[in-house]
mmCIF file of C-alpha atoms in Angstrom:
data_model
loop_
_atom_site.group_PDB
_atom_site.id
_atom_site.type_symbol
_atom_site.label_atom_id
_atom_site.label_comp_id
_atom_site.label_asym_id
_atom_site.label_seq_id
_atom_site.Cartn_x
_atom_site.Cartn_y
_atom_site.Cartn_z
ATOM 1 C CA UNK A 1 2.011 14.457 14.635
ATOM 2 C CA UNK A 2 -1.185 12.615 14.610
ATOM 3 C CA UNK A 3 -4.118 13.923 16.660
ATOM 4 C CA UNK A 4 -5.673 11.208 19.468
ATOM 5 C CA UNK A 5 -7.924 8.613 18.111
ATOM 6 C CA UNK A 6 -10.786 9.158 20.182
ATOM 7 C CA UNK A 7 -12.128 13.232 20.937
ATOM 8 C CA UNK A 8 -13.519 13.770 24.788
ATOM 9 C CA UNK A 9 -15.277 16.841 23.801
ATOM 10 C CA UNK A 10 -18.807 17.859 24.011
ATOM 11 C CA UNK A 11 -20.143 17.753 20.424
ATOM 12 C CA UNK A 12 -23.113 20.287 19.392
ATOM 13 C CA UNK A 13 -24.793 21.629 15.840
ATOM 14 C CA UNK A 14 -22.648 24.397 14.068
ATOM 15 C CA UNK A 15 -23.459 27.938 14.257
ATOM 16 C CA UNK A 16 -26.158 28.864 11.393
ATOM 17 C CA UNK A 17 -24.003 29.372 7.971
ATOM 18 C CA UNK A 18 -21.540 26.604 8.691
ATOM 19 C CA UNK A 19 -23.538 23.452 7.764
ATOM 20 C CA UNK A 20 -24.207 21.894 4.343
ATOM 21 C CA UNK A 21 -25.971 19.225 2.589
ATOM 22 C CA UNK A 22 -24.104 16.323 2.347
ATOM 23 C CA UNK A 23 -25.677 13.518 0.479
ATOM 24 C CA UNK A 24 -23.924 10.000 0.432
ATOM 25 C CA UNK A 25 -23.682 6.756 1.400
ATOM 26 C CA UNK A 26 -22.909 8.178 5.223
ATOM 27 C CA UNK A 27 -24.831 10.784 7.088
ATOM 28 C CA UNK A 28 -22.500 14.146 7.642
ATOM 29 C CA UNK A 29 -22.807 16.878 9.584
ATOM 30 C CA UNK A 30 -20.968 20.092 10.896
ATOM 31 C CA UNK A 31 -20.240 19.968 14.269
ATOM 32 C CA UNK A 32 -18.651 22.676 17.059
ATOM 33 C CA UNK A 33 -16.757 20.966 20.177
ATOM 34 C CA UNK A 34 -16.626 22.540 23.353
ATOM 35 C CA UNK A 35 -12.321 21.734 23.795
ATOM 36 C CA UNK A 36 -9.911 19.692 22.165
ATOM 37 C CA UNK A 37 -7.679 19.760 18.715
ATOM 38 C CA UNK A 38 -10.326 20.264 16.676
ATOM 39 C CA UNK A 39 -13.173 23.267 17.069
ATOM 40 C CA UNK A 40 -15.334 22.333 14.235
ATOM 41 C CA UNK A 41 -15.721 19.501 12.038
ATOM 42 C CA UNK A 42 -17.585 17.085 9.894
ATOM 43 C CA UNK A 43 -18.798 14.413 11.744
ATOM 44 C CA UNK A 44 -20.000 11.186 10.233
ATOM 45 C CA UNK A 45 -21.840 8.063 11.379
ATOM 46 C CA UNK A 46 -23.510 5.210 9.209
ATOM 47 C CA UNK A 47 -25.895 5.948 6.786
ATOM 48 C CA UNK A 48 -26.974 4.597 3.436
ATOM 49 C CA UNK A 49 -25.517 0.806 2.692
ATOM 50 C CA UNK A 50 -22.765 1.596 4.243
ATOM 51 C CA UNK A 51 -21.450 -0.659 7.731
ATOM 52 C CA UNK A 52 -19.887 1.196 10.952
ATOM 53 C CA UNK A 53 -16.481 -0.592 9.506
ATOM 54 C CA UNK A 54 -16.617 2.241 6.966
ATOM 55 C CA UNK A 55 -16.936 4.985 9.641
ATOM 56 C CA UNK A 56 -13.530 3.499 11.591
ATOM 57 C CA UNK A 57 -11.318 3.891 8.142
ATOM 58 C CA UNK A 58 -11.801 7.266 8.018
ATOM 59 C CA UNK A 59 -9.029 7.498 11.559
ATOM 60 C CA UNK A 60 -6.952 4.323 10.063
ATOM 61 C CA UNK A 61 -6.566 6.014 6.342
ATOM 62 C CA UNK A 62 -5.772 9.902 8.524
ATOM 63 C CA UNK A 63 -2.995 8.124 10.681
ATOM 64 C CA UNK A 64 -1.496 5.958 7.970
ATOM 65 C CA UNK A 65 -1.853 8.863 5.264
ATOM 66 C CA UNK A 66 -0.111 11.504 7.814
ATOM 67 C CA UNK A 67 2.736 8.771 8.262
ATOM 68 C CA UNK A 68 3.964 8.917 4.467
ATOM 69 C CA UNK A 69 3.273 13.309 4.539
ATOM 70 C CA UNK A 70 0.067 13.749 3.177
ATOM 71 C CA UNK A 71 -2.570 15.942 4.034
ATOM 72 C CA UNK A 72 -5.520 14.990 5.373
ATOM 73 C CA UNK A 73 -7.235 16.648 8.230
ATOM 74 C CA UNK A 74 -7.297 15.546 11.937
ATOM 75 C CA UNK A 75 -9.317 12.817 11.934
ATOM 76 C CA UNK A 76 -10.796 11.536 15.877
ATOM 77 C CA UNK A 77 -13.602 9.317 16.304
ATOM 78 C CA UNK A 78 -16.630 8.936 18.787
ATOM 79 C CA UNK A 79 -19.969 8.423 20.115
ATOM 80 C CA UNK A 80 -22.128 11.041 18.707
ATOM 81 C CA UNK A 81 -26.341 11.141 19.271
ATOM 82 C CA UNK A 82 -25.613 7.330 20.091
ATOM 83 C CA UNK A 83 -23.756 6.333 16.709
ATOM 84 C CA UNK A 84 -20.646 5.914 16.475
ATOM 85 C CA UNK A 85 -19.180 8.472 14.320
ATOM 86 C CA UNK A 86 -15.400 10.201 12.695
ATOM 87 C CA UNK A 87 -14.907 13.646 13.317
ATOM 88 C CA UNK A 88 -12.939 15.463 10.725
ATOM 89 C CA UNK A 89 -11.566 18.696 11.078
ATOM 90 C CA UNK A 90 -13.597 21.428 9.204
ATOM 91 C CA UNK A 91 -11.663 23.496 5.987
ATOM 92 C CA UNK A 92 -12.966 26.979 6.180
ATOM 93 C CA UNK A 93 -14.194 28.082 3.412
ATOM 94 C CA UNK A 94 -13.024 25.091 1.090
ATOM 95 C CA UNK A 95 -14.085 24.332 -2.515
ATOM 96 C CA UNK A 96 -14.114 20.524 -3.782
ATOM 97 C CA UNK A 97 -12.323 19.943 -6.963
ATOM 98 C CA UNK A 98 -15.423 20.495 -8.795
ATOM 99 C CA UNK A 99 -16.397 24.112 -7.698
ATOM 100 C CA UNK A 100 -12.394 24.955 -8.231
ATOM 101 C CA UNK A 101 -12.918 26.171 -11.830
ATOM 102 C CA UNK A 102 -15.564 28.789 -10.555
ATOM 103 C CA UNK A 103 -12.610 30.417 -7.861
ATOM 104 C CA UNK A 104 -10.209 31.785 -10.307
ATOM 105 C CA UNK A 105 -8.708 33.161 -7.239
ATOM 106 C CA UNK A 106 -7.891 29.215 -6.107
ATOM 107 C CA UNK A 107 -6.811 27.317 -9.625
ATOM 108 C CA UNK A 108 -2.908 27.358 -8.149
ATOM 109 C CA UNK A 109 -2.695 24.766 -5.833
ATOM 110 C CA UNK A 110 0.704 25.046 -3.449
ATOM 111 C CA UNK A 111 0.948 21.257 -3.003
ATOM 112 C CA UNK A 112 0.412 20.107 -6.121
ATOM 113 C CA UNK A 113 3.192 17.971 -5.924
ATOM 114 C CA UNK A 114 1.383 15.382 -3.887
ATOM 115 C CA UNK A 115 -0.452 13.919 -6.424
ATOM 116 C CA UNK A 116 1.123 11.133 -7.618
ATOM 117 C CA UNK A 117 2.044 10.284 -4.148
ATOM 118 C CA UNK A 118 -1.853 10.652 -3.136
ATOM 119 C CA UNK A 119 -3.015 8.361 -6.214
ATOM 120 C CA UNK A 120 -0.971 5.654 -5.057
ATOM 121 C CA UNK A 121 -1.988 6.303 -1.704
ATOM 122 C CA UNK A 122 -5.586 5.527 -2.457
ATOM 123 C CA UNK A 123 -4.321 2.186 -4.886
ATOM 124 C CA UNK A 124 -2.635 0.845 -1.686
ATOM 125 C CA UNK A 125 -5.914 1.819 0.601
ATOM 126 C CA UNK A 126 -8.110 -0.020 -2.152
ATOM 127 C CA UNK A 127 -9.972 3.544 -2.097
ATOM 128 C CA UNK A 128 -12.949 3.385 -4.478
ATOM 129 C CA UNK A 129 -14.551 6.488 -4.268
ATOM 130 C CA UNK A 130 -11.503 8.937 -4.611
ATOM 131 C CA UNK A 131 -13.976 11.272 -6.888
ATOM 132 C CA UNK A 132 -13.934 15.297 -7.427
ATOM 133 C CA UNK A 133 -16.236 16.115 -4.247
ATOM 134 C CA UNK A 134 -13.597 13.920 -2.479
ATOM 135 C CA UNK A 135 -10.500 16.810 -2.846
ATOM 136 C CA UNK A 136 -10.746 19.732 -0.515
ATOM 137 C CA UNK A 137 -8.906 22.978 -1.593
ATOM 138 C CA UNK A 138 -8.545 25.159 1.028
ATOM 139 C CA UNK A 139 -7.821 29.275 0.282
ATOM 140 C CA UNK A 140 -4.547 30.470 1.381
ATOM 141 C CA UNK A 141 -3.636 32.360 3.039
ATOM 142 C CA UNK A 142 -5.627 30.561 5.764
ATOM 143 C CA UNK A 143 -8.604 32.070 6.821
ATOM 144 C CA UNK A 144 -9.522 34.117 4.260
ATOM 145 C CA UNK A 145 -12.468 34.016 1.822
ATOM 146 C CA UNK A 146 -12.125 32.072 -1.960
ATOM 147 C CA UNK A 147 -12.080 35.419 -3.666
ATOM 148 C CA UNK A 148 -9.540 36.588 -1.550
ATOM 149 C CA UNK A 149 -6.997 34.035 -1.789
ATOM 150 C CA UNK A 150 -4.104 33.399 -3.952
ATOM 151 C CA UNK A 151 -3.557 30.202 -4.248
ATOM 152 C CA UNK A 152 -5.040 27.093 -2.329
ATOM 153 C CA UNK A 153 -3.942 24.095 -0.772
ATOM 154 C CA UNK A 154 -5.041 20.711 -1.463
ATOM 155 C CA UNK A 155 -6.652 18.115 1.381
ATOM 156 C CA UNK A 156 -7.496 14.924 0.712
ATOM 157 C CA UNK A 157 -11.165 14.066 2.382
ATOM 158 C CA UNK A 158 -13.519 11.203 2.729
ATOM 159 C CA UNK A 159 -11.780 7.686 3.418
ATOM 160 C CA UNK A 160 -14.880 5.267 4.549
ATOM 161 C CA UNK A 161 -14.113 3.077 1.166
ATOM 162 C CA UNK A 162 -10.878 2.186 1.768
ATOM 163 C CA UNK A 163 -10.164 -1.077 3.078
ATOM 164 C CA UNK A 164 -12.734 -3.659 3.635
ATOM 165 C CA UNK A 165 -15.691 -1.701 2.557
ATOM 166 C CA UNK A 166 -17.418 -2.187 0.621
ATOM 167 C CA UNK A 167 -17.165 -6.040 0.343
ATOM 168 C CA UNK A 168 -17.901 -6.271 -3.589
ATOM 169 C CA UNK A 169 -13.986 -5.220 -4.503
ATOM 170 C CA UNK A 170 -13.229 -8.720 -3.321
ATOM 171 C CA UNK A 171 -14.175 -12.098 -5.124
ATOM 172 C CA UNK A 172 -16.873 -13.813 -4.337
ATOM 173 C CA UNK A 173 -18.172 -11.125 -1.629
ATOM 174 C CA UNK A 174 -21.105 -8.748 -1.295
ATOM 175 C CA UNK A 175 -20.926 -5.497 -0.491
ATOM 176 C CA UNK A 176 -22.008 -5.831 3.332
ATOM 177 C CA UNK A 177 -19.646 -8.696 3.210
ATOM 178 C CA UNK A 178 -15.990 -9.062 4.451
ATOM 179 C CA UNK A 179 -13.517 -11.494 2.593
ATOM 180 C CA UNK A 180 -12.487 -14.720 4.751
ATOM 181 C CA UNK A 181 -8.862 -13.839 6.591
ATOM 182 C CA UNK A 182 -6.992 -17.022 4.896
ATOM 183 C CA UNK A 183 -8.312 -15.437 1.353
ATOM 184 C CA UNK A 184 -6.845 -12.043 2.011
ATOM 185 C CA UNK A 185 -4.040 -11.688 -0.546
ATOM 186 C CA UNK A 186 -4.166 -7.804 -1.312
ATOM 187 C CA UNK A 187 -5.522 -8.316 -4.511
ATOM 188 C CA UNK A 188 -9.180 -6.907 -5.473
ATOM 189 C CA UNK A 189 -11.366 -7.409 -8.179
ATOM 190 C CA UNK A 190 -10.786 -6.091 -12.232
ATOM 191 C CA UNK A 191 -13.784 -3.994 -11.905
ATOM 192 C CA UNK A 192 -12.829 -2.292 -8.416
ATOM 193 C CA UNK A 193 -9.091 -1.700 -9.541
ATOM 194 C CA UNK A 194 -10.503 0.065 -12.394
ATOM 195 C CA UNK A 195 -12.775 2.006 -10.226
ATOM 196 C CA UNK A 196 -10.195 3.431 -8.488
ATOM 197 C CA UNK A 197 -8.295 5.014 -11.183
ATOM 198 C CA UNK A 198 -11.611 6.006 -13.321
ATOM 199 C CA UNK A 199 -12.921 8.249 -10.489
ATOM 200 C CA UNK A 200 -10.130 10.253 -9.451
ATOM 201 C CA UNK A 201 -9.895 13.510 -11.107
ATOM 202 C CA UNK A 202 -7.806 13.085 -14.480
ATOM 203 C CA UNK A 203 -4.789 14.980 -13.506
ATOM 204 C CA UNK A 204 -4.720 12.982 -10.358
ATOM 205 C CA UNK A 205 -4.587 9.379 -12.437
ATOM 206 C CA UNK A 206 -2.615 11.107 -15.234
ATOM 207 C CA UNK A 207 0.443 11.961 -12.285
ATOM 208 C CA UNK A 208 0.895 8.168 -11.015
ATOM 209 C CA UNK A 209 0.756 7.118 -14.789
ATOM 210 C CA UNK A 210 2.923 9.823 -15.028
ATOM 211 C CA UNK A 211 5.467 8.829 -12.438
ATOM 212 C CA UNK A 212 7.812 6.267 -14.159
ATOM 213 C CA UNK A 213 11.343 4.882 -13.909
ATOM 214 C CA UNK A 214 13.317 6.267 -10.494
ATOM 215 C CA UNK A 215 10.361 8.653 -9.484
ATOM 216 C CA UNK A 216 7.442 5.608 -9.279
ATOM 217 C CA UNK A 217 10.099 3.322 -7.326
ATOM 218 C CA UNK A 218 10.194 6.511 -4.557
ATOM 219 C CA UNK A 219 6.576 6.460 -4.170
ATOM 220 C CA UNK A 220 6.649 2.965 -4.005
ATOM 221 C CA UNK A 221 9.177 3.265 -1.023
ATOM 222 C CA UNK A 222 7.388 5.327 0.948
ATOM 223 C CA UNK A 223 4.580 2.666 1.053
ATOM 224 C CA UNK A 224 6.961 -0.242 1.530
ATOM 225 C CA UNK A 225 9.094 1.092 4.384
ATOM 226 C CA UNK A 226 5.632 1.552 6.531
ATOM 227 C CA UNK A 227 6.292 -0.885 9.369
ATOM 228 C CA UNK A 228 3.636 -4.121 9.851
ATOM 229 C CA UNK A 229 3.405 -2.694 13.762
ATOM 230 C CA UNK A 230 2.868 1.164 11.921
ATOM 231 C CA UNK A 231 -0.343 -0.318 9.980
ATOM 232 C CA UNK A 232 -1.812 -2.493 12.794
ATOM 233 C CA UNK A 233 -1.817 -0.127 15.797
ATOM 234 C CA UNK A 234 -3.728 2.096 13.845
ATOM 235 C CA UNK A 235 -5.995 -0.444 13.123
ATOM 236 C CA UNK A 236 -6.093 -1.963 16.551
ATOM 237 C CA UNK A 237 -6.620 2.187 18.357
ATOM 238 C CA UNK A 238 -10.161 2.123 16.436
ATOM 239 C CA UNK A 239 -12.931 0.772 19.464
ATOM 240 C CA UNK A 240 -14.721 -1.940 19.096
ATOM 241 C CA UNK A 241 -18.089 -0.421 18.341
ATOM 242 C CA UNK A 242 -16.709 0.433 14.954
ATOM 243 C CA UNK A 243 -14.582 -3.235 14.359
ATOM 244 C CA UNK A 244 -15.300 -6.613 15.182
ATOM 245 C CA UNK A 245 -12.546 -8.797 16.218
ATOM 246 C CA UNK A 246 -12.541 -10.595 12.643
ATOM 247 C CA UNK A 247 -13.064 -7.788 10.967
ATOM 248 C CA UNK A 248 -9.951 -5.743 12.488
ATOM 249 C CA UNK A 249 -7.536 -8.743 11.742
ATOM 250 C CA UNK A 250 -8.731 -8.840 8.308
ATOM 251 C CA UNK A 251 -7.948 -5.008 7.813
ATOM 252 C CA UNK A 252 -4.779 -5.330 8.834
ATOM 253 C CA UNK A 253 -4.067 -8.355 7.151
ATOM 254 C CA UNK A 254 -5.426 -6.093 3.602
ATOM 255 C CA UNK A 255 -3.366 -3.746 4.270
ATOM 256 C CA UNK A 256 -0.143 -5.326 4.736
ATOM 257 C CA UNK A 257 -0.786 -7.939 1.639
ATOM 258 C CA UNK A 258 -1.472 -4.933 -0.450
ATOM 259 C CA UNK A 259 1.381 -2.757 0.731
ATOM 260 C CA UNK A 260 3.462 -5.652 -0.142
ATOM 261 C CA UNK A 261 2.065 -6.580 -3.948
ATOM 262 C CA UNK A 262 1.839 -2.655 -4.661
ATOM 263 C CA UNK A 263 4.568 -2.608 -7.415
ATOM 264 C CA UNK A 264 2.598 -5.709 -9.020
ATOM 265 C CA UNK A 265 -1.075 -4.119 -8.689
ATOM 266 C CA UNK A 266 0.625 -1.019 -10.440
ATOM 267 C CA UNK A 267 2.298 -2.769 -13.376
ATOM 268 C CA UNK A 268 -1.315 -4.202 -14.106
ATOM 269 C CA UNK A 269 -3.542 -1.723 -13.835
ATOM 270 C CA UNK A 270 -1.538 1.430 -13.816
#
């Protein structure tokens, strides 16, 4: 069950040991709330080249992600210091896929099975930055340190390039740009379906390659049977301060034209 789109708590700085640095194309930080579902998160506003559009996937990729049983932290947005911001929940004490290797403690991963599943996830999404910092591994049992654990469980973080941003995966468009509605077809450029696959982690890409014959047409159902009305009231819950009206039809319109050529997208690149 998916968490409210928009959090009515009081947001304030974490404690002194819980933040990080961040760096990226949005500006992150780790926040405590004063009530609510989630106590402490990463909360992220516009930063960098990237558009408020960005900041607004984050809550349509959580919702639509939950819906086909992945996992990907409660995901809320609003105002924060006058921006307007997504508010992830906060994995305690998790390691991105690239620190993994130095937890020997955390190298078996309980939902490993996701994978393929998650790959295609981010093909339909039109995710383009699906790298190793972008895979959260959290130590199980929860709530204990790295070196403690004994095994880990995989979340999948960091959504603001799926969808409509950045505007260069389309033809013809810029990257602050957003494609014209009537040339929305779900298809994106060479170069940006390519990105997609070369960033993930190789074991990620190497399970959806993997995933052939009866076992790729059930991840491809999963994605098909998603209703139009269970992609655009996602969509239409995000405020307007993060959407324009042009901007929100052409999400939705994305996302149901590439939920629909999926199988196509996959037998060409994939």
């Amino acid at each position: 069950m998916v968490v409210p789109a928009i959090s009515s708590a009081t947001w304030t700085a974490a404690p002194p040991g819980n933040t990080i640095g961040l760096p990226g194309m949005t500006t992150s930080s780790v926040m405590q709330a004063d009530s609510g579902p989630i106590p402490l998160a990463l909360v992220k506003s516009k930063g960098g080249d990237a558009t408020v559009l960005s900041i607004g996937m984050e809550r349509v990729a959580y919702v639509l992600g939950t819906q086909i049983g992945l996992p990907i932290p409660e995901t809320q947005l609003a105002e924060i210091g006058g921006a307007p911001s997504s508010i992830q929940r906060w994995i305690a004490g998790c390691k991105t896929h690239r620190q993994l290797p130095q937890v020997p403690a955390m190298t078996k991963v309980r939902n490993e099975h996701i994978l393929p599943l998650a790959a295609l996830f981010d093909v339909w999404m039109g995710n383009t930055d699906r790298r190793d910092a972008n895979l959260a591994y959290e130590p199980h049992p929860p709530g204990c340190r790295p070196a403690m654990a004994v095994e880990c469980r995989l979340w999948l973080i960091d959504h603001n390039q799926c969808g409509l941003w950045p505007g260069d995966k389309f033809a013809g468009c810029r990257p602050d740009s957003t494609p014209a509605l009537e040339e929305i077809d779900g298809s994106l450029i060479d170069v940006a379906e390519g990105r997609i696959a070369a960033l993930m982690p190789p074991e990620m890409r190497m399970a959806l390659r993997q995933a052939q014959g009866e076992n790729r047409l059930r991840l491809l159902d999963l994605i098909a049977n998603v209703k139009d009305d269970e992609i655009s009231d996602p969509v239409h819950e995000v405020p307007d301060a993060y959407f324009s009206s042009s901007e929100r039809d052409a999400t939705i319109t994305f996302l149901q034209a590439r939920r629909d050529i999926l199988c196509t997208v996959l037998s060409k690149f994939w």
